PDB file of C-alpha atoms in Angstrom:
ATOM      1  CA  MET A   1      -4.147   9.313 -22.823  1.00 69.00           C
ATOM      2  CA  SER A   2      -6.792   9.574 -26.218  1.00 79.00           C
ATOM      3  CA  HIS A   3     -10.462   9.197 -25.281  1.00 85.00           C
ATOM      4  CA  ALA A   4     -10.318   5.587 -26.831  1.00 87.00           C
ATOM      5  CA  LEU A   5      -7.592   4.342 -24.703  1.00 84.00           C
ATOM      6  CA  LYS A   6      -9.918   5.658 -21.774  1.00 86.00           C
ATOM      7  CA  VAL A   7     -12.642   3.838 -22.763  1.00 91.00           C
ATOM      8  CA  LEU A   8     -10.893   0.436 -22.883  1.00 89.00           C
ATOM      9  CA  LEU A   9      -9.365   1.275 -19.460  1.00 88.00           C
ATOM     10  CA  LYS A  10     -12.574   1.713 -17.939  1.00 92.00           C
ATOM     11  CA  ILE A  11     -14.060  -1.545 -19.473  1.00 92.00           C
ATOM     12  CA  ILE A  12     -10.699  -3.407 -18.240  1.00 90.00           C
ATOM     13  CA  HIS A  13     -11.554  -1.765 -14.432  1.00 91.00           C
ATOM     14  CA  ASN A  14     -14.986  -2.877 -14.633  1.00 92.00           C
ATOM     15  CA  ARG A  15     -13.984  -6.516 -15.498  1.00 90.00           C
ATOM     16  CA  ILE A  16     -11.366  -6.881 -13.088  1.00 89.00           C
ATOM     17  CA  SER A  17     -12.051  -4.264  -9.767  1.00 91.00           C
ATOM     18  CA  SER A  18     -14.501  -7.221  -7.892  1.00 90.00           C
ATOM     19  CA  LYS A  19     -11.277  -9.663  -8.312  1.00 88.00           C
ATOM     20  CA  CYS A  20      -8.648  -7.275  -7.310  1.00 89.00           C
ATOM     21  CA  GLU A  21     -10.956  -6.132  -4.520  1.00 90.00           C
ATOM     22  CA  ALA A  22     -11.097  -9.650  -2.971  1.00 90.00           C
ATOM     23  CA  ASN A  23      -7.426  -9.741  -2.746  1.00 90.00           C
ATOM     24  CA  ILE A  24      -6.850  -6.476  -0.836  1.00 93.00           C
ATOM     25  CA  GLY A  25      -6.674  -6.809   2.680  1.00 92.00           C
ATOM     26  CA  ASP A  26      -9.133  -5.406   5.293  1.00 93.00           C
ATOM     27  CA  ASP A  27      -6.446  -3.173   6.630  1.00 95.00           C
ATOM     28  CA  GLN A  28      -6.301  -1.064   3.233  1.00 96.00           C
ATOM     29  CA  PHE A  29      -8.318   1.835   3.375  1.00 96.00           C
ATOM     30  CA  GLY A  30      -7.347   3.592   0.261  1.00 95.00           C
ATOM     31  CA  PHE A  31      -9.045   3.701  -3.018  1.00 92.00           C
ATOM     32  CA  ARG A  32     -11.767   1.296  -1.858  1.00 92.00           C
ATOM     33  CA  SER A  33     -15.596   2.155  -1.898  1.00 89.00           C
ATOM     34  CA  GLY A  34     -17.244   3.191   1.414  1.00 90.00           C
ATOM     35  CA  MET A  35     -13.583   3.696   2.798  1.00 93.00           C
ATOM     36  CA  GLY A  36     -11.430   6.675   3.718  1.00 94.00           C
ATOM     37  CA  THR A  37      -9.507   8.311   5.843  1.00 94.00           C
ATOM     38  CA  ARG A  38     -11.750   8.871   8.203  1.00 95.00           C
ATOM     39  CA  GLU A  39     -12.558   5.083   8.724  1.00 96.00           C
ATOM     40  CA  ALA A  40      -8.928   4.632   8.787  1.00 96.00           C
ATOM     41  CA  LEU A  41      -8.285   7.092  11.551  1.00 95.00           C
ATOM     42  CA  PHE A  42     -11.401   5.780  13.290  1.00 96.00           C
ATOM     43  CA  SER A  43      -9.608   2.420  12.928  1.00 95.00           C
ATOM     44  CA  LEU A  44      -6.603   3.459  14.693  1.00 95.00           C
ATOM     45  CA  LEU A  45      -8.592   5.755  17.503  1.00 94.00           C
ATOM     46  CA  VAL A  46     -11.075   2.715  18.206  1.00 93.00           C
ATOM     47  CA  LEU A  47      -7.663   0.112  18.588  1.00 93.00           C
ATOM     48  CA  ALA A  48      -5.656   2.660  20.940  1.00 92.00           C
ATOM     49  CA  GLN A  49      -8.855   3.438  22.724  1.00 91.00           C
ATOM     50  CA  LYS A  50      -9.306  -0.308  23.494  1.00 91.00           C
ATOM     51  CA  CYS A  51      -5.629  -0.953  24.810  1.00 91.00           C
ATOM     52  CA  TYR A  52      -6.087   1.986  27.079  1.00 88.00           C
ATOM     53  CA  ASP A  53      -9.307   0.582  28.459  1.00 88.00           C
ATOM     54  CA  GLN A  54      -7.262  -2.727  28.793  1.00 89.00           C
ATOM     55  CA  GLN A  55      -4.097  -0.911  30.503  1.00 90.00           C
ATOM     56  CA  ARG A  56      -2.147  -2.299  27.708  1.00 92.00           C
ATOM     57  CA  ASP A  57       0.884  -0.123  25.865  1.00 93.00           C
ATOM     58  CA  ILE A  58       0.786   0.401  22.351  1.00 95.00           C
ATOM     59  CA  PHE A  59       3.836   1.186  19.953  1.00 96.00           C
ATOM     60  CA  ILE A  60       2.818   2.684  16.338  1.00 97.00           C
ATOM     61  CA  CYS A  61       4.782   3.697  13.585  1.00 97.00           C
ATOM     62  CA  PHE A  62       3.810   6.078  10.733  1.00 97.00           C
ATOM     63  CA  ILE A  63       5.887   4.755   7.939  1.00 96.00           C
ATOM     64  CA  ASP A  64       6.716   7.515   4.791  1.00 94.00           C
ATOM     65  CA  PHE A  65       7.342   5.898   1.700  1.00 94.00           C
ATOM     66  CA  GLU A  66       9.299   7.653  -0.855  1.00 94.00           C
ATOM     67  CA  LYS A  67       7.881   8.420  -4.072  1.00 92.00           C
ATOM     68  CA  ALA A  68       5.528   4.764  -3.862  1.00 92.00           C
ATOM     69  CA  PHE A  69       3.801   5.558  -6.871  1.00 90.00           C
ATOM     70  CA  ASP A  70       6.704   6.248  -9.161  1.00 89.00           C
ATOM     71  CA  ARG A  71       8.210   2.690  -7.698  1.00 90.00           C
ATOM     72  CA  VAL A  72       5.761   0.071  -8.936  1.00 88.00           C
ATOM     73  CA  ARG A  73       7.661  -2.475 -11.375  1.00 84.00           C
ATOM     74  CA  HIS A  74       6.437  -3.182 -14.331  1.00 77.00           C
ATOM     75  CA  ASP A  75       8.150  -6.866 -14.421  1.00 70.00           C
ATOM     76  CA  LEU A  76       6.030  -7.465 -11.162  1.00 69.00           C
ATOM     77  CA  MET A  77       2.780  -7.457 -13.350  1.00 68.00           C
ATOM     78  CA  GLU A  78       3.070 -10.659 -13.882  1.00 67.00           C
ATOM     79  CA  SER A  79       1.665 -11.249 -10.310  1.00 71.00           C
ATOM     80  CA  LEU A  80      -1.759 -10.002 -11.538  1.00 76.00           C
ATOM     81  CA  ARG A  81      -2.362 -13.811 -12.233  1.00 77.00           C
ATOM     82  CA  GLY A  82      -2.090 -14.759  -8.827  1.00 78.00           C
ATOM     83  CA  VAL A  83      -5.287 -13.053  -8.103  1.00 80.00           C
ATOM     84  CA  GLY A  84      -6.941 -14.430 -10.921  1.00 80.00           C
ATOM     85  CA  LEU A  85      -7.308 -11.987 -13.302  1.00 84.00           C
ATOM     86  CA  ASP A  86      -8.126 -13.123 -17.289  1.00 84.00           C
ATOM     87  CA  GLY A  87      -5.338 -13.867 -19.099  1.00 84.00           C
ATOM     88  CA  LYS A  88      -6.314 -11.375 -22.218  1.00 86.00           C
ATOM     89  CA  ASP A  89      -7.020  -8.608 -19.258  1.00 87.00           C
ATOM     90  CA  ILE A  90      -3.055  -9.238 -17.942  1.00 85.00           C
ATOM     91  CA  THR A  91      -2.307  -8.761 -21.520  1.00 86.00           C
ATOM     92  CA  LEU A  92      -3.689  -5.585 -22.453  1.00 85.00           C
ATOM     93  CA  ILE A  93      -2.300  -4.347 -18.824  1.00 85.00           C
ATOM     94  CA  GLN A  94       1.139  -5.211 -19.743  1.00 82.00           C
ATOM     95  CA  ASN A  95       0.993  -4.066 -23.024  1.00 82.00           C
ATOM     96  CA  LEU A  96      -0.132  -0.519 -21.583  1.00 80.00           C
ATOM     97  CA  TYR A  97       3.285  -0.372 -19.459  1.00 73.00           C
ATOM     98  CA  TRP A  98       5.675  -2.731 -20.795  1.00 69.00           C
ATOM     99  CA  ASN A  99       8.360  -1.103 -23.142  1.00 67.00           C
ATOM    100  CA  GLN A 100       7.046   2.679 -22.469  1.00 69.00           C
ATOM    101  CA  ARG A 101       9.323   5.149 -23.857  1.00 72.00           C
ATOM    102  CA  ALA A 102       9.482   8.679 -23.051  1.00 73.00           C
ATOM    103  CA  ARG A 103      11.875  12.261 -24.189  1.00 78.00           C
ATOM    104  CA  ILE A 104      13.239  14.796 -21.715  1.00 80.00           C
ATOM    105  CA  ARG A 105      12.900  18.056 -23.046  1.00 83.00           C
ATOM    106  CA  ILE A 106      15.695  20.409 -21.612  1.00 81.00           C
ATOM    107  CA  GLU A 107      16.186  24.216 -22.358  1.00 80.00           C
ATOM    108  CA  GLY A 108      14.472  23.499 -25.803  1.00 79.00           C
ATOM    109  CA  SER A 109      16.384  20.130 -26.688  1.00 83.00           C
ATOM    110  CA  ILE A 110      14.929  16.656 -26.492  1.00 85.00           C
ATOM    111  CA  SER A 111      16.956  13.825 -25.358  1.00 78.00           C
ATOM    112  CA  GLU A 112      16.964  10.344 -26.856  1.00 77.00           C
ATOM    113  CA  GLN A 113      14.359   8.125 -26.054  1.00 72.00           C
ATOM    114  CA  ILE A 114      14.306   6.472 -22.335  1.00 69.00           C
ATOM    115  CA  GLY A 115      12.634   3.521 -21.178  1.00 63.00           C
ATOM    116  CA  ILE A 116      10.175   3.584 -18.305  1.00 67.00           C
ATOM    117  CA  GLY A 117      10.511   0.554 -15.916  1.00 64.00           C
ATOM    118  CA  ARG A 118       8.764   1.768 -13.223  1.00 69.00           C
ATOM    119  CA  ARG A 119       5.446   3.804 -12.429  1.00 77.00           C
ATOM    120  CA  VAL A 120       1.690   3.721 -12.484  1.00 83.00           C
ATOM    121  CA  ARG A 121       0.207   6.211 -15.115  1.00 81.00           C
ATOM    122  CA  GLN A 122      -0.973   9.509 -13.842  1.00 80.00           C
ATOM    123  CA  GLY A 123      -4.577   9.749 -14.468  1.00 82.00           C
ATOM    124  CA  CYS A 124      -5.279   6.123 -15.355  1.00 87.00           C
ATOM    125  CA  VAL A 125      -8.166   4.562 -13.672  1.00 92.00           C
ATOM    126  CA  LEU A 126      -6.484   1.385 -13.107  1.00 90.00           C
ATOM    127  CA  SER A 127      -3.612   3.015 -11.377  1.00 90.00           C
ATOM    128  CA  PRO A 128      -5.171   3.030  -7.903  1.00 92.00           C
ATOM    129  CA  LEU A 129      -6.246  -0.975  -8.073  1.00 91.00           C
ATOM    130  CA  LEU A 130      -2.509  -1.910  -9.598  1.00 90.00           C
ATOM    131  CA  PHE A 131      -0.969  -0.211  -6.827  1.00 92.00           C
ATOM    132  CA  ASN A 132      -3.228  -1.670  -4.004  1.00 92.00           C
ATOM    133  CA  LEU A 133      -2.426  -5.091  -5.426  1.00 90.00           C
ATOM    134  CA  TYR A 134       1.670  -4.148  -5.533  1.00 90.00           C
ATOM    135  CA  SER A 135       1.288  -2.850  -2.372  1.00 92.00           C
ATOM    136  CA  GLU A 136      -0.662  -5.996  -0.880  1.00 91.00           C
ATOM    137  CA  LEU A 137       2.157  -8.415  -2.480  1.00 90.00           C
ATOM    138  CA  ILE A 138       4.390  -6.425   0.045  1.00 92.00           C
ATOM    139  CA  PHE A 139       2.742  -6.874   3.144  1.00 93.00           C
ATOM    140  CA  ASP A 140       1.650 -10.298   2.724  1.00 91.00           C
ATOM    141  CA  ARG A 141       5.095 -11.492   2.211  1.00 91.00           C
ATOM    142  CA  SER A 142       6.491  -9.332   4.890  1.00 93.00           C
ATOM    143  CA  LEU A 143       3.517  -9.675   7.553  1.00 92.00           C
ATOM    144  CA  ALA A 144       2.106 -13.148   6.735  1.00 84.00           C
ATOM    145  CA  ASP A 145       4.055 -15.399   9.208  1.00 84.00           C
ATOM    146  CA  ILE A 146       4.771 -12.541  11.771  1.00 88.00           C
ATOM    147  CA  SER A 147       2.503 -13.056  15.142  1.00 90.00           C
ATOM    148  CA  GLU A 148       3.411  -9.446  15.847  1.00 94.00           C
ATOM    149  CA  GLY A 149       0.595  -7.034  16.560  1.00 94.00           C
ATOM    150  CA  VAL A 150      -2.128  -6.054  19.160  1.00 94.00           C
ATOM    151  CA  LYS A 151      -4.750  -8.502  19.830  1.00 92.00           C
ATOM    152  CA  ILE A 152      -8.321  -7.048  19.837  1.00 88.00           C
ATOM    153  CA  ASN A 153     -11.221  -9.454  20.318  1.00 86.00           C
ATOM    154  CA  GLY A 154      -9.134 -12.625  19.341  1.00 88.00           C
ATOM    155  CA  VAL A 155      -7.664 -10.657  15.952  1.00 90.00           C
ATOM    156  CA  ASN A 156      -4.076  -9.817  15.457  1.00 93.00           C
ATOM    157  CA  VAL A 157      -4.275  -6.461  14.494  1.00 95.00           C
ATOM    158  CA  ASN A 158      -0.499  -4.859  12.957  1.00 96.00           C
ATOM    159  CA  SER A 159      -1.307  -2.531   9.996  1.00 97.00           C
ATOM    160  CA  ILE A 160      -3.430   0.015   8.845  1.00 97.00           C
ATOM    161  CA  ARG A 161      -3.166   1.574   5.269  1.00 96.00           C
ATOM    162  CA  TYR A 162      -4.131   4.088   3.243  1.00 96.00           C
ATOM    163  CA  ALA A 163      -3.291   3.856   0.032  1.00 94.00           C
ATOM    164  CA  ASP A 164       1.125   4.027   0.789  1.00 94.00           C
ATOM    165  CA  ASP A 165       0.166   5.849   3.992  1.00 95.00           C
ATOM    166  CA  THR A 166       1.188   2.769   6.254  1.00 96.00           C
ATOM    167  CA  VAL A 167       1.069   2.392  10.240  1.00 97.00           C
ATOM    168  CA  LEU A 168       2.632  -0.691  11.893  1.00 97.00           C
ATOM    169  CA  ILE A 169       1.410  -1.612  15.382  1.00 97.00           C
ATOM    170  CA  ALA A 170       2.671  -3.762  18.059  1.00 96.00           C
ATOM    171  CA  ASP A 171       2.307  -4.038  21.862  1.00 94.00           C
ATOM    172  CA  SER A 172       5.786  -3.718  22.428  1.00 94.00           C
ATOM    173  CA  ASP A 173       8.928  -2.019  21.169  1.00 93.00           C
ATOM    174  CA  GLU A 174      10.999  -5.329  20.252  1.00 95.00           C
ATOM    175  CA  GLY A 175       7.855  -6.453  18.346  1.00 96.00           C
ATOM    176  CA  LEU A 176       7.432  -2.797  16.132  1.00 96.00           C
ATOM    177  CA  GLN A 177      11.059  -3.018  15.287  1.00 96.00           C
ATOM    178  CA  ARG A 178      10.817  -6.484  13.899  1.00 96.00           C
ATOM    179  CA  LEU A 179       7.571  -5.436  11.984  1.00 96.00           C
ATOM    180  CA  LEU A 180       9.400  -2.687  10.538  1.00 96.00           C
ATOM    181  CA  ASN A 181      12.219  -4.937   9.667  1.00 96.00           C
ATOM    182  CA  SER A 182      10.091  -7.450   7.833  1.00 96.00           C
ATOM    183  CA  VAL A 183       8.293  -4.679   5.768  1.00 96.00           C
ATOM    184  CA  SER A 184      11.894  -2.929   4.917  1.00 96.00           C
ATOM    185  CA  ASN A 185      13.572  -5.726   3.976  1.00 95.00           C
ATOM    186  CA  THR A 186      10.645  -6.726   1.677  1.00 94.00           C
ATOM    187  CA  CYS A 187      10.119  -3.063  -0.071  1.00 94.00           C
ATOM    188  CA  ASN A 188      13.515  -3.480  -0.664  1.00 93.00           C
ATOM    189  CA  GLU A 189      13.039  -6.824  -2.790  1.00 91.00           C
ATOM    190  CA  PHE A 190      10.064  -4.804  -4.425  1.00 91.00           C
ATOM    191  CA  GLY A 191      11.844  -1.686  -5.100  1.00 90.00           C
ATOM    192  CA  MET A 192      10.212   0.613  -2.322  1.00 93.00           C
ATOM    193  CA  LYS A 193      12.015   3.025  -0.371  1.00 94.00           C
ATOM    194  CA  ILE A 194      11.473   4.050   3.426  1.00 95.00           C
ATOM    195  CA  ASN A 195      11.656   7.608   3.807  1.00 94.00           C
ATOM    196  CA  VAL A 196      13.448   7.263   7.333  1.00 92.00           C
ATOM    197  CA  LYS A 197      13.778  10.723   8.350  1.00 92.00           C
ATOM    198  CA  LYS A 198       9.807  11.126   7.568  1.00 94.00           C
ATOM    199  CA  THR A 199       8.802   7.601   9.463  1.00 96.00           C
ATOM    200  CA  LYS A 200       7.874   8.241  13.314  1.00 96.00           C
ATOM    201  CA  VAL A 201       7.199   6.498  15.969  1.00 96.00           C
ATOM    202  CA  MET A 202       4.590   6.921  18.754  1.00 95.00           C
ATOM    203  CA  ILE A 203       4.144   4.944  22.314  1.00 94.00           C
ATOM    204  CA  ILE A 204       0.834   5.499  23.563  1.00 91.00           C
ATOM    205  CA  LYS A 205       0.892   4.345  27.547  1.00 87.00           C
ATOM    206  CA  LYS A 206      -1.224   3.006  29.400  1.00 77.00           C
ATOM    207  CA  SER A 207      -1.166   5.634  32.223  1.00 63.00           C
ATOM    208  CA  LYS A 208      -0.731   8.788  29.748  1.00 55.00           C
ATOM    209  CA  ASN A 209      -1.075   9.846  26.083  1.00 52.00           C
ATOM    210  CA  VAL A 210      -3.823   8.435  25.532  1.00 48.00           C
ATOM    211  CA  PRO A 211      -6.904   9.778  23.361  1.00 52.00           C
ATOM    212  CA  GLN A 212     -10.187  11.189  24.622  1.00 55.00           C
ATOM    213  CA  PRO A 213     -12.686   8.452  25.010  1.00 50.00           C
ATOM    214  CA  ILE A 214     -14.995   8.319  22.263  1.00 46.00           C
TER     215      ILE A 214
END
């Protein structure tokens, strides 16, 4: 990536970051100022402690997405208009990603050009923003009309995310299954794939297997 392109991308990033940030849910802790893995883990711990204090079970699913950053579809960049980005900025981003070509070197031989229709670019300052927006589209669609989750102080919590690391939360096994089914179906539509073997479920009972008090 040339220095001139890096400067251009930084300019675009500075112009669009505030609008992108306003469209990302509070459950996303990845690539955001003042947030990180500690805050995400602390939120989950507090939630579990609250449920324990209220004598409620909590059902948690830790989802592993297979090569999530490589599965972002370029043809869905048009959805950036929905977050209020300027048309010129969207055109620049689309031109950066659309019609990308690559060659593969195998044992000294170079292949014909092949098209690249997925993935965010490695080392690109826009990639974290674009991934978060893409992830937001998936979870907005899959969880918007679902009442499953755990209610704390009147607020329903059903997910905690750090980039592609995702936790689904419910107060029953049936509720957790409905959340997982909805997310899985939407992921299929968007080209994301859940790694079933690495996706795990944890049940914290009100009488045992609870974290230490904070």
